[in-house]
Amino acid sequence: MLTLVPLPAFDDNYIWVWHDGIHAMAVDPGDPAPLLDFLDAGGLTLSALLITHHHRDHTGGNPLLRQRTGCAIHAPDNPRIPAVTHVVRGGDIVHIPALGLRFDVIATPGHTLDHVSYVGHGCLFCGDTVFGCGCGKLFEGTPAMMAASLDAILALPDETRVCCAHEYTLANIAFAKTIDGANPALLERERADRALRAQHRPTLPSTLALERATNPFLRFHDADMTAFAARRLGRPHPTPAEVFGAIRAAKDAWDG
Ligand code: ZN
Ligand code: FE
């Protein structure tokens, strides 16, 4: 019997922890303190970390956690990620024997070039690639690269639980309403997620079905997002990657 927990860290990060009451794994522990406290409180042994990309808010806990627990650290090939024991690439499979878990690694460049996501047991750990109703900023990659990464995620089943690394959902919904305000699924999501946040509960994990219905950054193949992009770009028939790029540019401008 496995339990999945989003541990809050910093202002808005989540460290996803999966445990069986004895062993645990965690994703992207930027800060080791909340994870060590959680392990101590539950008497849990940390077996492994999965790291999605090199940003410090996802990797800062690696050295201390490795030193304290001897855990395996699976991460993409980047010298900026500390204390890695197992380098992963898209197409690899990661095994966590203590928990009987296995994950497929998918390359999801865009937010950073090294970004990977982990898929297994009905969950997607997507770091800063997909957020609730949003997606990561393109710090290193191109719109076409990110659109291809999102297409790989869109190929997963509807019921996949989407475990993002930040609680940005309400702000993302506010933006989504500026370009998709007549979408009833989006308005329903706003009601539901506002209620969760009013009780200081996570809006995550969401499901891929909900993201498909409400997240403009996953709808770059849709006619209404294509129409939005055509208006913004001032020319007809943008490609799906151009539609994605136009939505991303609109969000960057909205963020100011
Ligand atoms: Zn990041
Ligand atoms: Fe981040």
XYZ file of C-alpha atoms and ligand atoms in Angstrom:
258
model
C 0.000 0.000 0.000
C 1.718 3.148 -1.239
C 0.970 6.699 -0.164
C 1.713 9.730 -2.346
C 2.314 13.028 -0.510
C 3.163 16.512 -1.812
C 5.456 18.111 0.784
C 5.450 21.910 0.592
C 8.913 23.492 0.284
C 10.094 27.091 -0.146
C 7.169 29.378 -1.137
C 5.393 27.211 -3.688
C 7.396 24.032 -4.444
C 6.175 20.503 -3.832
C 8.503 17.615 -3.063
C 6.522 14.521 -4.076
C 7.079 11.580 -1.730
C 5.941 8.015 -2.283
C 6.220 5.619 0.644
C 4.946 2.308 1.986
C 5.399 3.072 5.688
C 8.976 1.734 5.623
C 10.744 2.950 2.488
C 10.327 6.224 0.614
C 11.292 7.912 -2.615
C 11.074 11.610 -3.392
C 11.094 13.863 -6.437
C 13.001 17.155 -6.690
C 13.897 17.942 -3.066
C 15.243 21.461 -3.450
C 15.226 21.880 0.315
C 16.271 18.822 2.367
C 14.681 20.019 5.628
C 10.974 19.290 4.996
C 11.848 15.869 3.572
C 14.141 14.928 6.478
C 11.443 16.032 8.945
C 8.841 13.928 7.122
C 11.131 10.867 7.029
C 11.925 11.253 10.741
C 8.289 11.661 11.716
C 7.274 8.514 9.828
C 10.365 6.423 10.610
C 10.950 6.117 6.852
C 14.138 5.113 5.028
C 14.851 7.157 1.897
C 15.706 4.791 -0.962
C 15.857 7.052 -3.991
C 15.458 10.520 -5.431
C 14.213 11.334 -8.928
C 15.440 14.688 -10.263
C 13.800 16.395 -13.240
C 16.230 19.235 -14.060
C 19.153 21.261 -12.792
C 17.428 24.247 -11.133
C 18.436 24.674 -7.505
C 14.880 24.601 -6.172
C 14.791 20.984 -7.420
C 18.307 19.764 -6.595
C 19.512 21.716 -3.545
C 18.771 18.849 -1.159
C 20.804 16.238 -3.026
C 24.157 16.481 -1.200
C 22.781 16.388 2.338
C 20.163 13.715 1.558
C 22.773 11.523 -0.118
C 25.145 12.000 2.818
C 22.498 11.311 5.473
C 20.677 8.410 3.811
C 22.890 6.951 1.079
C 19.891 7.129 -1.282
C 20.263 6.577 -5.025
C 19.912 9.816 -6.988
C 18.563 9.488 -10.540
C 18.982 12.637 -12.637
C 19.596 13.824 -16.174
C 23.137 14.216 -17.475
C 24.176 17.660 -16.258
C 27.278 18.494 -14.174
C 25.269 21.242 -12.445
C 23.201 18.577 -10.626
C 25.047 17.517 -7.446
C 25.521 14.033 -5.948
C 23.984 12.060 -8.847
C 24.464 8.284 -8.651
C 22.502 7.239 -11.770
C 22.335 9.357 -14.934
C 19.074 8.960 -16.871
C 18.079 9.736 -20.454
C 14.778 9.659 -22.303
C 13.846 6.021 -22.987
C 15.533 4.708 -19.835
C 13.720 2.791 -17.117
C 14.414 3.580 -13.452
C 13.833 0.848 -10.872
C 13.330 1.501 -7.165
C 13.545 -2.046 -5.798
C 12.781 -1.203 -2.147
C 9.327 0.036 -3.184
C 8.806 -2.247 -6.181
C 8.469 0.797 -8.442
C 9.619 1.381 -11.996
C 9.436 4.547 -14.028
C 9.839 5.320 -17.699
C 12.000 8.363 -18.315
C 10.766 10.727 -21.007
C 12.866 13.595 -22.329
C 10.869 16.817 -21.858
C 13.234 19.662 -22.837
C 11.924 23.209 -23.039
C 11.962 24.753 -19.551
C 15.597 23.591 -19.494
C 17.483 21.489 -22.040
C 18.183 18.724 -19.505
C 14.577 18.359 -18.297
C 13.168 14.824 -18.005
C 9.884 13.525 -16.613
C 9.159 10.214 -14.916
C 6.060 8.108 -15.661
C 4.921 5.069 -13.716
C 2.123 3.510 -11.661
C -0.385 6.012 -13.007
C 1.668 9.067 -12.070
C 3.603 11.639 -14.066
C 6.347 13.558 -12.255
C 6.835 16.419 -14.665
C 8.868 18.936 -12.646
C 8.541 22.363 -14.271
C 7.237 21.104 -17.649
C 3.489 21.084 -16.899
C 1.852 22.989 -14.041
C -1.779 22.950 -13.016
C -3.375 24.845 -15.935
C 0.069 26.053 -17.034
C 3.572 25.138 -18.136
C 7.154 26.080 -17.307
C 8.832 29.148 -18.744
C 11.176 28.511 -21.679
C 14.492 29.392 -20.017
C 16.630 27.233 -22.318
C 14.497 25.582 -24.997
C 12.412 26.693 -27.973
C 8.626 26.635 -28.373
C 8.950 23.760 -30.877
C 11.009 21.762 -28.382
C 8.507 22.328 -25.573
C 5.562 21.531 -27.855
C 7.209 18.181 -28.716
C 7.724 17.500 -24.990
C 4.077 18.314 -24.292
C 3.018 16.008 -27.146
C 4.862 13.162 -25.379
C 2.886 13.967 -22.224
C -0.377 14.225 -24.184
C 0.186 10.625 -25.330
C -0.287 9.369 -21.746
C -3.665 8.059 -20.514
C -6.381 10.462 -19.306
C -6.332 9.105 -15.756
C -2.596 9.828 -15.284
C -2.065 11.817 -12.094
C -0.077 14.948 -12.915
C 2.410 15.683 -10.119
C 3.882 19.129 -10.790
C 6.711 20.753 -8.839
C 4.969 24.062 -8.039
C 1.610 25.291 -6.744
C 0.881 27.856 -9.459
C -2.597 26.662 -10.398
C -4.778 29.641 -9.382
C -2.509 32.196 -11.089
C -2.411 29.983 -14.180
C -6.219 29.765 -14.209
C -6.413 33.577 -14.005
C -4.265 33.779 -17.138
C -6.119 30.955 -18.906
C -9.407 32.841 -18.431
C -7.976 35.784 -20.419
C -7.757 33.605 -23.547
C -10.283 30.822 -22.830
C -12.826 32.474 -20.534
C -15.870 30.730 -22.011
C -14.533 27.229 -21.282
C -16.936 25.695 -18.720
C -14.359 23.098 -17.593
C -11.930 25.935 -16.803
C -14.530 27.836 -14.769
C -15.454 24.678 -12.863
C -11.792 24.045 -12.159
C -11.411 27.570 -10.816
C -14.265 26.969 -8.343
C -12.848 23.639 -7.204
C -9.222 24.790 -6.908
C -10.133 28.034 -5.116
C -11.975 25.952 -2.532
C -8.905 23.727 -2.063
C -6.538 26.685 -1.660
C -8.913 28.385 0.784
C -8.282 25.319 2.975
C -4.521 25.434 2.246
C -4.795 22.139 0.385
C -2.825 21.350 -2.803
C -4.583 21.600 -6.161
C -2.345 18.714 -7.240
C -2.098 16.060 -8.420
C -4.501 16.901 -11.209
C -5.283 14.445 -13.968
C -4.234 14.545 -17.565
C -7.937 14.578 -18.503
C -8.413 17.792 -16.495
C -5.274 19.369 -17.981
C -6.404 18.423 -21.502
C -9.743 20.137 -20.845
C -8.492 23.288 -19.098
C -4.763 23.900 -19.641
C -4.237 26.209 -22.648
C -0.613 25.056 -22.970
C -1.813 21.508 -23.706
C -4.440 22.667 -26.214
C -2.163 23.945 -28.975
C -3.732 21.498 -31.448
C -7.251 22.833 -30.763
C -9.173 25.113 -33.121
C -9.940 27.810 -30.543
C -6.323 28.110 -29.354
C -5.214 28.143 -32.998
C -7.642 31.013 -33.633
C -6.253 32.884 -30.620
C -2.692 32.411 -31.900
C -3.628 33.518 -35.424
C -5.081 36.763 -34.010
C -2.023 37.354 -31.820
C 0.443 36.597 -34.636
C -1.604 38.538 -37.210
C -1.519 35.712 -39.768
C -3.599 32.609 -40.452
C -2.741 28.913 -40.091
C -0.014 28.882 -37.416
C 1.578 25.475 -36.812
C 0.900 23.729 -33.487
C 4.375 24.773 -32.255
C 3.592 28.380 -33.234
C 0.270 28.168 -31.416
C 2.082 26.940 -28.317
C 4.679 29.715 -28.711
C 1.974 32.377 -29.005
C 0.238 31.169 -25.830
C 3.577 31.084 -23.991
C 4.425 34.608 -25.199
C 0.996 35.853 -24.080
C 1.545 34.367 -20.618
C 5.058 35.891 -20.373
C 3.593 39.303 -21.259
C 0.748 38.823 -18.740
C 3.306 37.924 -16.025
C 4.991 41.258 -16.852
Zn 12.833 25.003 -12.908
Fe 11.119 25.032 -10.201
